[in-house]
Short mmCIF file of C-alpha atoms and ligand atoms in Angstrom, two decimals:
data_model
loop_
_atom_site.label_atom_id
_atom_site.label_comp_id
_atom_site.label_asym_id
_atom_site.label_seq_id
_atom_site.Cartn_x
_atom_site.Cartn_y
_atom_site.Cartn_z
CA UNK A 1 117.35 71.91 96.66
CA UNK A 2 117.12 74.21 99.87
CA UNK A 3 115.04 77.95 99.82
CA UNK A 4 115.42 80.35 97.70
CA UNK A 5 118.16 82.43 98.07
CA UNK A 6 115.98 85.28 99.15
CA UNK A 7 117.23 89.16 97.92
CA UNK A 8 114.00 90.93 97.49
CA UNK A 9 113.86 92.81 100.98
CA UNK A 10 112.85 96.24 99.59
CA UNK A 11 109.87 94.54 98.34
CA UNK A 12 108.90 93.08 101.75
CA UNK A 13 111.04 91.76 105.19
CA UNK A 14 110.28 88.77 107.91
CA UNK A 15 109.20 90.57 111.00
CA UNK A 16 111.54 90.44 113.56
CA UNK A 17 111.55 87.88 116.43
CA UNK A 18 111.38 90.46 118.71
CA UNK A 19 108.87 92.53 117.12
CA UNK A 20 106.84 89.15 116.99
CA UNK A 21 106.92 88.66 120.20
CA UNK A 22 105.74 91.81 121.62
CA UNK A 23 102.65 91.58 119.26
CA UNK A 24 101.42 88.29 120.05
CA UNK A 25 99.82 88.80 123.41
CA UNK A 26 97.63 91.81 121.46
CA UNK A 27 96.14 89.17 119.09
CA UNK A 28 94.84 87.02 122.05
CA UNK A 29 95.17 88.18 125.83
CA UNK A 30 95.00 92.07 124.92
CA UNK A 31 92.26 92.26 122.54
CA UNK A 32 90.09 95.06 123.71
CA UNK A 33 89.71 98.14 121.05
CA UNK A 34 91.48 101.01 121.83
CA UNK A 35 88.38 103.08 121.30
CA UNK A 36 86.81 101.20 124.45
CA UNK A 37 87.14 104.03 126.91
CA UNK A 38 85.32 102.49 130.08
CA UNK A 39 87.06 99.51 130.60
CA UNK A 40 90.46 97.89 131.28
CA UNK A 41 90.29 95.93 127.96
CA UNK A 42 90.54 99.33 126.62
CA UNK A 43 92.64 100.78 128.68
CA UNK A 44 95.22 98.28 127.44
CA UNK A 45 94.73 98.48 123.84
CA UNK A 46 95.22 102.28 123.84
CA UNK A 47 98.14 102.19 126.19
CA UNK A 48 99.93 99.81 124.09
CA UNK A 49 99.05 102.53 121.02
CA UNK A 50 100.17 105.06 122.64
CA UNK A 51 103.50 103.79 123.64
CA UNK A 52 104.26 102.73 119.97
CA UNK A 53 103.54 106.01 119.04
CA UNK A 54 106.27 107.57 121.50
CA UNK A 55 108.32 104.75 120.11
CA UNK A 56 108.22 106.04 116.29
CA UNK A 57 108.33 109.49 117.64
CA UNK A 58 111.39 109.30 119.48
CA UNK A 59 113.06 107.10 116.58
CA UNK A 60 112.36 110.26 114.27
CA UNK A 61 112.65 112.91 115.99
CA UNK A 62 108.72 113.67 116.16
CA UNK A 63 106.28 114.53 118.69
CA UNK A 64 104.05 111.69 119.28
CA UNK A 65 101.28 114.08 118.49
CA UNK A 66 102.05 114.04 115.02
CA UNK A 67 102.15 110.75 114.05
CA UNK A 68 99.38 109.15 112.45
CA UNK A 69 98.75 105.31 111.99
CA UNK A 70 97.73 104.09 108.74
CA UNK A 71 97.52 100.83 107.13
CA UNK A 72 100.75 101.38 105.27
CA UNK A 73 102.74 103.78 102.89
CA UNK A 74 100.30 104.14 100.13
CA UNK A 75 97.62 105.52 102.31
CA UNK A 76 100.08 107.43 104.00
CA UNK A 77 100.96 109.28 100.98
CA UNK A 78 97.35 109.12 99.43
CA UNK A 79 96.00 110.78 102.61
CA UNK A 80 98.88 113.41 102.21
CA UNK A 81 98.78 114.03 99.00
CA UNK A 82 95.37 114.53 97.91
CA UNK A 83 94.13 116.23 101.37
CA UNK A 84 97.28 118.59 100.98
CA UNK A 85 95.82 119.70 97.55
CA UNK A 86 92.25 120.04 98.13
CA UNK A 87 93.23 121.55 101.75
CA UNK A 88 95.39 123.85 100.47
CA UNK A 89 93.11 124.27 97.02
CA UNK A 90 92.73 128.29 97.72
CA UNK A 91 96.27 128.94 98.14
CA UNK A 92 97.25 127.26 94.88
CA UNK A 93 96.78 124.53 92.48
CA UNK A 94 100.84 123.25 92.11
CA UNK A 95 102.70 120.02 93.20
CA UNK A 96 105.65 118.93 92.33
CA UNK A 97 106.91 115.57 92.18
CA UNK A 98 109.41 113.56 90.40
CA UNK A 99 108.96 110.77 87.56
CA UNK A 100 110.54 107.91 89.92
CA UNK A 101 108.56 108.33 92.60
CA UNK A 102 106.62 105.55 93.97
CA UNK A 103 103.15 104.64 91.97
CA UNK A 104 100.83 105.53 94.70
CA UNK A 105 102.40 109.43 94.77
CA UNK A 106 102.44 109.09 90.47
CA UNK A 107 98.83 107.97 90.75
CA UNK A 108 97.73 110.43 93.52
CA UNK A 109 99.00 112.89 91.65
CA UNK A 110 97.04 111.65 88.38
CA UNK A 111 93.73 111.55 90.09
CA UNK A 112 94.59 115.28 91.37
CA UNK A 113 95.39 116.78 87.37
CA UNK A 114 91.87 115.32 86.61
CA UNK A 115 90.50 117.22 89.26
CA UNK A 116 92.35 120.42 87.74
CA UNK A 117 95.76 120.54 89.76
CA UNK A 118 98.69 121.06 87.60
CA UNK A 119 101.40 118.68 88.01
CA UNK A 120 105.04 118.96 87.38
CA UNK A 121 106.98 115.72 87.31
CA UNK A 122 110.32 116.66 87.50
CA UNK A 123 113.04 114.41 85.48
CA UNK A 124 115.72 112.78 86.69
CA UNK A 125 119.38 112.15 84.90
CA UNK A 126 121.32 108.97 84.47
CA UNK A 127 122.21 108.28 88.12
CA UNK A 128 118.51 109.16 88.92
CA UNK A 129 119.13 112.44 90.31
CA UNK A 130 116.98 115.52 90.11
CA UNK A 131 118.56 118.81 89.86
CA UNK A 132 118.18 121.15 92.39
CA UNK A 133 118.07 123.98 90.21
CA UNK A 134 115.93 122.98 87.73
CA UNK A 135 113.10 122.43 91.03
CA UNK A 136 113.66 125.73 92.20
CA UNK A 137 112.77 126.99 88.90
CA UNK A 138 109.39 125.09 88.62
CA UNK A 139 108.48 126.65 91.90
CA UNK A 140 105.94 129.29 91.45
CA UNK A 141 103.57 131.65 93.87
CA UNK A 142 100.88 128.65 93.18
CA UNK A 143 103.07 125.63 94.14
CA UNK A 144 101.63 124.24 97.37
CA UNK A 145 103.23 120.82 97.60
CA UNK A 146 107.05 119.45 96.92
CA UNK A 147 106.90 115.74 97.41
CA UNK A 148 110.12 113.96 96.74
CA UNK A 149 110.62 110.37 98.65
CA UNK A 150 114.00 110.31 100.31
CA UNK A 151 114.97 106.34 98.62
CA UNK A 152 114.02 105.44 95.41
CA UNK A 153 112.58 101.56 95.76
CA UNK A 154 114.09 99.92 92.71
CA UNK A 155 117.39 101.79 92.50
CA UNK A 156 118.21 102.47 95.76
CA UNK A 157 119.32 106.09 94.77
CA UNK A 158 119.11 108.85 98.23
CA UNK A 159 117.96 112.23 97.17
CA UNK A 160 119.72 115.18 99.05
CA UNK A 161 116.34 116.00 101.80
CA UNK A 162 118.38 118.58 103.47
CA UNK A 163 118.88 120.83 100.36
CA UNK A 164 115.53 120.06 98.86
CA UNK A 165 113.74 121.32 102.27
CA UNK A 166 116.14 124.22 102.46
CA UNK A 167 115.27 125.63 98.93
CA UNK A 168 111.16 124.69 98.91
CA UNK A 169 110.45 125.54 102.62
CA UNK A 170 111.57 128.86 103.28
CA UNK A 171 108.94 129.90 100.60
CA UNK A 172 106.21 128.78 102.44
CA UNK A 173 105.87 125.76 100.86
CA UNK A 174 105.34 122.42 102.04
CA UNK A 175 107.37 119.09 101.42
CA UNK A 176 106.90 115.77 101.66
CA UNK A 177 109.06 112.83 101.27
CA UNK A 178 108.05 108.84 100.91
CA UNK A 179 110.82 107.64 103.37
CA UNK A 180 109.22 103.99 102.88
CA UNK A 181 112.24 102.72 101.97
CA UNK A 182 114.93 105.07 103.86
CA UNK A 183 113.24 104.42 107.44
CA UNK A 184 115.77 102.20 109.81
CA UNK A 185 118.24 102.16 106.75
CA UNK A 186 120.14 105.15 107.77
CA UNK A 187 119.53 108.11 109.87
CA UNK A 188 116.36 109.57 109.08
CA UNK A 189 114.32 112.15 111.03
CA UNK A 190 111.70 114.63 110.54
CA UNK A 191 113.89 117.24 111.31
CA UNK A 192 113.86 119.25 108.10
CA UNK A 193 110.37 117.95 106.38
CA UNK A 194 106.99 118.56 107.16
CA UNK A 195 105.57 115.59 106.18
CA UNK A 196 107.18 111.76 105.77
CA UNK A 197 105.51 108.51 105.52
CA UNK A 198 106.91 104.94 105.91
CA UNK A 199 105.53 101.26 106.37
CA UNK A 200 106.06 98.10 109.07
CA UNK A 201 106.83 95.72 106.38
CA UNK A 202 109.38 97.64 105.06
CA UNK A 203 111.61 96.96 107.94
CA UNK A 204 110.78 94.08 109.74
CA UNK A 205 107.75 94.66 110.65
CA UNK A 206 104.32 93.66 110.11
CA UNK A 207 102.40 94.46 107.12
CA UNK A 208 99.34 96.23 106.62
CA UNK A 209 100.41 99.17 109.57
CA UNK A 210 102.53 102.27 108.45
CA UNK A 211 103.09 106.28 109.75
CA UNK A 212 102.12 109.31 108.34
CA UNK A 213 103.90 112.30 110.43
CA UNK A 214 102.27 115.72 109.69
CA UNK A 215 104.02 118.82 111.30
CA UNK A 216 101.85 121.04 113.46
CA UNK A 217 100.80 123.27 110.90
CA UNK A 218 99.83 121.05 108.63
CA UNK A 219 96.07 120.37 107.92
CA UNK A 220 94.78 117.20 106.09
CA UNK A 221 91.43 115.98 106.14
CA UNK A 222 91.00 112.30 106.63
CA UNK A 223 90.94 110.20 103.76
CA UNK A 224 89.32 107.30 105.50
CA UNK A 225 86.43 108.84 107.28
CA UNK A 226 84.90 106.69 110.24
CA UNK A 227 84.85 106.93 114.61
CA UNK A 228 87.08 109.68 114.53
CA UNK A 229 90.13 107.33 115.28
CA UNK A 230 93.90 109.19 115.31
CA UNK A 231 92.50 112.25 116.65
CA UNK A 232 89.95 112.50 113.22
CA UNK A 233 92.75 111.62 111.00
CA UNK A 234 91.68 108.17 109.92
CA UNK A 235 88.37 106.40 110.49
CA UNK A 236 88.31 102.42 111.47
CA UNK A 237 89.69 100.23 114.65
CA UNK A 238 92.91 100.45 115.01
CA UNK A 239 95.23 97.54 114.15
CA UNK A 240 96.66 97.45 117.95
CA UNK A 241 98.93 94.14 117.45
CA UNK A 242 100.21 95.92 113.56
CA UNK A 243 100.85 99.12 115.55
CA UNK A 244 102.70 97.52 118.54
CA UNK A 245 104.67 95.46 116.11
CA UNK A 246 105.49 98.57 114.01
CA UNK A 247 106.75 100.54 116.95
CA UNK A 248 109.13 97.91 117.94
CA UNK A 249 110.21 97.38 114.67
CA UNK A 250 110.96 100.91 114.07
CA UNK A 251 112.85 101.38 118.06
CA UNK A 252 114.89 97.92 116.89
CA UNK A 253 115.65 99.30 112.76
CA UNK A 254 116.43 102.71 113.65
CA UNK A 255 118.80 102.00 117.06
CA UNK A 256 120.92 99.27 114.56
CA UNK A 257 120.74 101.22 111.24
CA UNK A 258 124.64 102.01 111.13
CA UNK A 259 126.42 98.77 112.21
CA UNK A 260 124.00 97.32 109.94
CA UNK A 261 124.37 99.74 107.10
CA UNK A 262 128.06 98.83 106.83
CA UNK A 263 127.47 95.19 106.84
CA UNK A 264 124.87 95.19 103.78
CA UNK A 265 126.91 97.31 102.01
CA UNK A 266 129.94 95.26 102.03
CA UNK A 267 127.77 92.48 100.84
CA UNK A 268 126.71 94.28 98.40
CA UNK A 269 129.72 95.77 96.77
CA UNK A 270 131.66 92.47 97.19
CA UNK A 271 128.51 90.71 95.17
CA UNK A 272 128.51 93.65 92.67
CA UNK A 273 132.21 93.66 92.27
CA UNK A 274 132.12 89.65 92.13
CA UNK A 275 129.69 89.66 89.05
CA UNK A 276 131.35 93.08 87.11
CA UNK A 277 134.73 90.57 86.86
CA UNK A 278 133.10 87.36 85.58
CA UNK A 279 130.23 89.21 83.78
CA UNK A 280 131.96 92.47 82.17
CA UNK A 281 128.58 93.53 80.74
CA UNK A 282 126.36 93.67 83.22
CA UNK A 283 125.36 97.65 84.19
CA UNK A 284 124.48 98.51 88.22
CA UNK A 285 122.27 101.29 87.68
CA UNK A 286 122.32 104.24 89.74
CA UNK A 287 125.66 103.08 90.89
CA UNK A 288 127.46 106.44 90.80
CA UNK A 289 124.96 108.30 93.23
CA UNK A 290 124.33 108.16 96.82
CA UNK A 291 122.61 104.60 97.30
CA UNK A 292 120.65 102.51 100.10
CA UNK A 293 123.52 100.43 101.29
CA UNK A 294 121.39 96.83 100.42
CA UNK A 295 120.32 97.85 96.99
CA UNK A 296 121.65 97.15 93.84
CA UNK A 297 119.28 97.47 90.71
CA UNK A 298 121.68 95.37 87.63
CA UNK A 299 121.24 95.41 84.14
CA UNK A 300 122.00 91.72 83.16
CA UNK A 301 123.60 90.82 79.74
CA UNK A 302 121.67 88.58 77.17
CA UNK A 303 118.07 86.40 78.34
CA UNK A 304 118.85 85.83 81.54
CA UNK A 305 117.21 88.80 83.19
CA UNK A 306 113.53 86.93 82.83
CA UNK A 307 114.92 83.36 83.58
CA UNK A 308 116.30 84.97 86.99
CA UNK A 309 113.00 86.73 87.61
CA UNK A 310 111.00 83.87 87.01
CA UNK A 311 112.67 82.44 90.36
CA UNK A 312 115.43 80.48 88.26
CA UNK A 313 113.62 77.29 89.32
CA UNK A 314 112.97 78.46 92.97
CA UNK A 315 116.97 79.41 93.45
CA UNK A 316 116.69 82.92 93.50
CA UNK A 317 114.10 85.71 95.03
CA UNK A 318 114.68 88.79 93.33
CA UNK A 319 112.29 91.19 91.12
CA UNK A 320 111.63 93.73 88.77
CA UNK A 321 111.79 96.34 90.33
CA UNK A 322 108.62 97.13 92.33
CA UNK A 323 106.82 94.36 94.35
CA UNK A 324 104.00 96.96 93.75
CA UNK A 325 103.67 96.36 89.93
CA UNK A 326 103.67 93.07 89.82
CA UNK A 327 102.75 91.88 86.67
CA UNK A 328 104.11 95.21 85.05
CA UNK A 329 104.23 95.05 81.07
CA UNK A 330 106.64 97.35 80.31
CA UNK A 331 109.61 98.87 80.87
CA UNK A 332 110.30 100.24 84.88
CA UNK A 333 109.46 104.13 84.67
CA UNK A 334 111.83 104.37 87.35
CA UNK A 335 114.44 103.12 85.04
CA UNK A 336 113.13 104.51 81.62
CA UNK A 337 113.36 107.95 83.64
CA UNK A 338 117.04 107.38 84.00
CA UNK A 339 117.15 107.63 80.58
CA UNK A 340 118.00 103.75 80.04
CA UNK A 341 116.55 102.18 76.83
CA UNK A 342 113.31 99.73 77.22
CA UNK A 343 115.49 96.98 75.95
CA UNK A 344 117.82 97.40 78.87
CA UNK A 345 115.11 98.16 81.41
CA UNK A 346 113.45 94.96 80.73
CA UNK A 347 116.84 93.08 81.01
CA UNK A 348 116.77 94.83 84.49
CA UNK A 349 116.46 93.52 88.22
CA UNK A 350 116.92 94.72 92.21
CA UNK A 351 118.58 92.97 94.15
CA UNK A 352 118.16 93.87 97.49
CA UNK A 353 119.56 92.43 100.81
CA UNK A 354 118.78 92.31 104.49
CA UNK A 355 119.01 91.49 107.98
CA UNK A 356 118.92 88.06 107.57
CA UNK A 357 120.88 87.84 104.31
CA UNK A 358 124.74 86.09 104.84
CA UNK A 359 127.70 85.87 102.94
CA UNK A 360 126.70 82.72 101.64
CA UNK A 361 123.65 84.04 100.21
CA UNK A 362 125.70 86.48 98.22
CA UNK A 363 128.15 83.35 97.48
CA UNK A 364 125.37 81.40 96.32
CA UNK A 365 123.36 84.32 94.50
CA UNK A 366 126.35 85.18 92.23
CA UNK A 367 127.09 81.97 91.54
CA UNK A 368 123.52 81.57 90.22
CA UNK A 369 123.71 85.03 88.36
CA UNK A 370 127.01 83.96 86.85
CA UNK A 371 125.48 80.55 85.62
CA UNK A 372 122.36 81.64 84.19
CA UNK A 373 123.90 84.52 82.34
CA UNK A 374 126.50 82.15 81.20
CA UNK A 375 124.40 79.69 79.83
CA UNK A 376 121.34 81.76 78.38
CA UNK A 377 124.40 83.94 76.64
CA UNK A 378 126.08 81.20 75.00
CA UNK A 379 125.85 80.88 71.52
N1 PLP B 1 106.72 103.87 98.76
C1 PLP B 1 107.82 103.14 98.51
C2 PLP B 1 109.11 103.82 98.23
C3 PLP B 1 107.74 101.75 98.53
O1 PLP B 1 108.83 101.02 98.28
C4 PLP B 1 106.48 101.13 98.80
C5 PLP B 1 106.33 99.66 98.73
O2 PLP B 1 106.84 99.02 97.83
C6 PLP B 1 105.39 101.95 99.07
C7 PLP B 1 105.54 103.31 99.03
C8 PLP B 1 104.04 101.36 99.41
O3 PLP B 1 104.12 100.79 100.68
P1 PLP B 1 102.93 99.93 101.32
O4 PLP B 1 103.14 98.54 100.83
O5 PLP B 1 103.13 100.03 102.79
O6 PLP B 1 101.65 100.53 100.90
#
């Protein structure tokens, strides 16, 4: 038996040859901290910094000024979210959120209500949707924060950025989107937000290095304090060869993100379309909403939801839902948000494809599907 068939790529991606390539000398030749101001060691660490910040700058519309390197998305959106609140503590004590975002918003957001911040988590309906209406109304003269990521991670489902920002920041109020998954997908910029985070391993990069972008106006104290690294923003040595390999791997995901786009989402639909005709149960959920084009989050008929999850016997790499609750108990809030029953949720799995992933993969991944559901469902 060959590899698994590997569909997990929202939970993490193979960095890039290229991106490889242009980090390796920074692990061995170039190994000087960027910090080291009086010599050439230095000199070449920082330089190298520097130009992968223009790189993610110019890939999202951002001045390089603004971007922040972090060690990945959740301390991107920890730093964010908590230093926005206590920051902005005097102007007003209410964020809003929604119930699918990510678990290190959810949680951020938990530790802030136990510090005495009021937090609305705003539902979402079948296709995991919020409505845009119902957010304006929870807006009030104390809300200080709208965070709302721009891809949901286990469903794949866009929310509409543009016509969030336009109702939440003409009133003064800031928002934030987790564009972790979005980032080198399709388009994204920071046109119309005022704060976005994403992460290197997300797309093809390396892991343990991610952005936080913070327009001008925007004050956050660091969460990590230390040496006064990213202009005070985050304390510790920067990760020089994680950095250089993120802003390649952004330049590379974000110049291919269309051509690319309409390949994965061909896959996709084919594989989708290929198991709705031999499997007439099975559910895609979020299906009817604007999706990521790799993503397809499918409700399987019967047993043989844990059978695939469990690898069925090293064949097939697909999971739950998050890579991030691994080892989760229950039902996917993302999914139980959506309104879909725990006994469906846990029959529940994404499927998500990538660069790398073929036609044959998708061949070979339905005919897997097919099989197992076939044979755990027969009676
Ligand atoms: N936000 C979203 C939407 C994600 O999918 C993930 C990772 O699964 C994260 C945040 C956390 O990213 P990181 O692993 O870089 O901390």
């Amino acid at each position: 038996m060959g590899p698994a068939v590997y569909l997990d790529y929202n939970a993490t991606t193979p960095v890039d040859p290229r991106v490889l390539e242009k980090m390796l000398p920074f692990f061995s030749d170039y190994y000087g901290n960027p910090s080291s101001e009086g010599h050439s060691y230095g000199w070449a660490a920082s330089a190298a910094v520097e130009a992968a910040r223009r790189q993610v700058a110019e890939a999202l519309g951002a001045r390089p000024a603004n971007v922040t390197f972090t060690s990945g998305a959740s301390e991107g959106i920890n730093t964010a979210i908590k230093g926005i609140a206590r920051a902005y503590a005097g102007k007003g004590r209410h964020i809003i959120t929604v119930k699918t975002e990510h678990q290190a918003s959810l949680r951020s957001c938990r530790t802030l209500e136990a510090e005495g911040f009021r937090v609305t988590y705003l539902p979402v309906d079948g296709d995991g949707l919020i409505d845009l209406d119902e957010l304006e109304s929870a807006l009030t003269g104390e809300t200080i924060l709208v965070n709302v990521m721009w891809a949901n991670n286990e469903t794949g489902v866009i929310h509409p950025v543009s016509e969030i920002a336009a109702r939440v920041r003409d009133r003064g109020i800031l928002f934030m989107t987790d564009a972790t998954q979005a980032v080198g997908k399709f388009p994204v910029t920071v046109a119309e937000v005022d704060v976005l985070v994403c992460s290197g391993h997300k797309l093809y990069g390396p892991k343990g290095v991610g952005v936080l972008y913070l327009r001008e106006r925007v004050r956050v104290p660091a969460l990590v304090d230390g040496g006064g690294q990213e202009h005070g923003m985050r304390g510790g040595t920067l990760n020089v060869p994680g950095i250089v390999g993120l802003g390649e791997a952004v330049e590379v995901a974000c110049s291919h993100c269309g051509s690319e786009a309409d390949r994965l989402s061909q896959l996709r639909d084919n594989l989708e379309q290929r198991l709705a005709e031999a499997l007439p149960a099975i559910r895609f959920n979020g299906k009817r909403a604007p999706r990521l084009p790799n993503t397809s989050n499918t409700t399987f008929p019967g047993d043989a939801c844990e059978y695939l999850l469990m690898g069925s016997l090293g064949e097939l790499a697909i999971s739950p839902g998050s890579a991030c609750a691994s080892g989760r108990s229950g039902a996917s809030h993302v999914l139980s948000a959506m309104g879909i029953p725990p006994n469906e949720a846990r029959r529940s799995a994404r499927i998500s494809l990538g660069r790398p992933t073929t036609e044959a993969d998708t061949d070979r991944a339905a005919e897997i599907i097919i099989g197992a559901v076939r044979a755990l469902t027969a009676t």
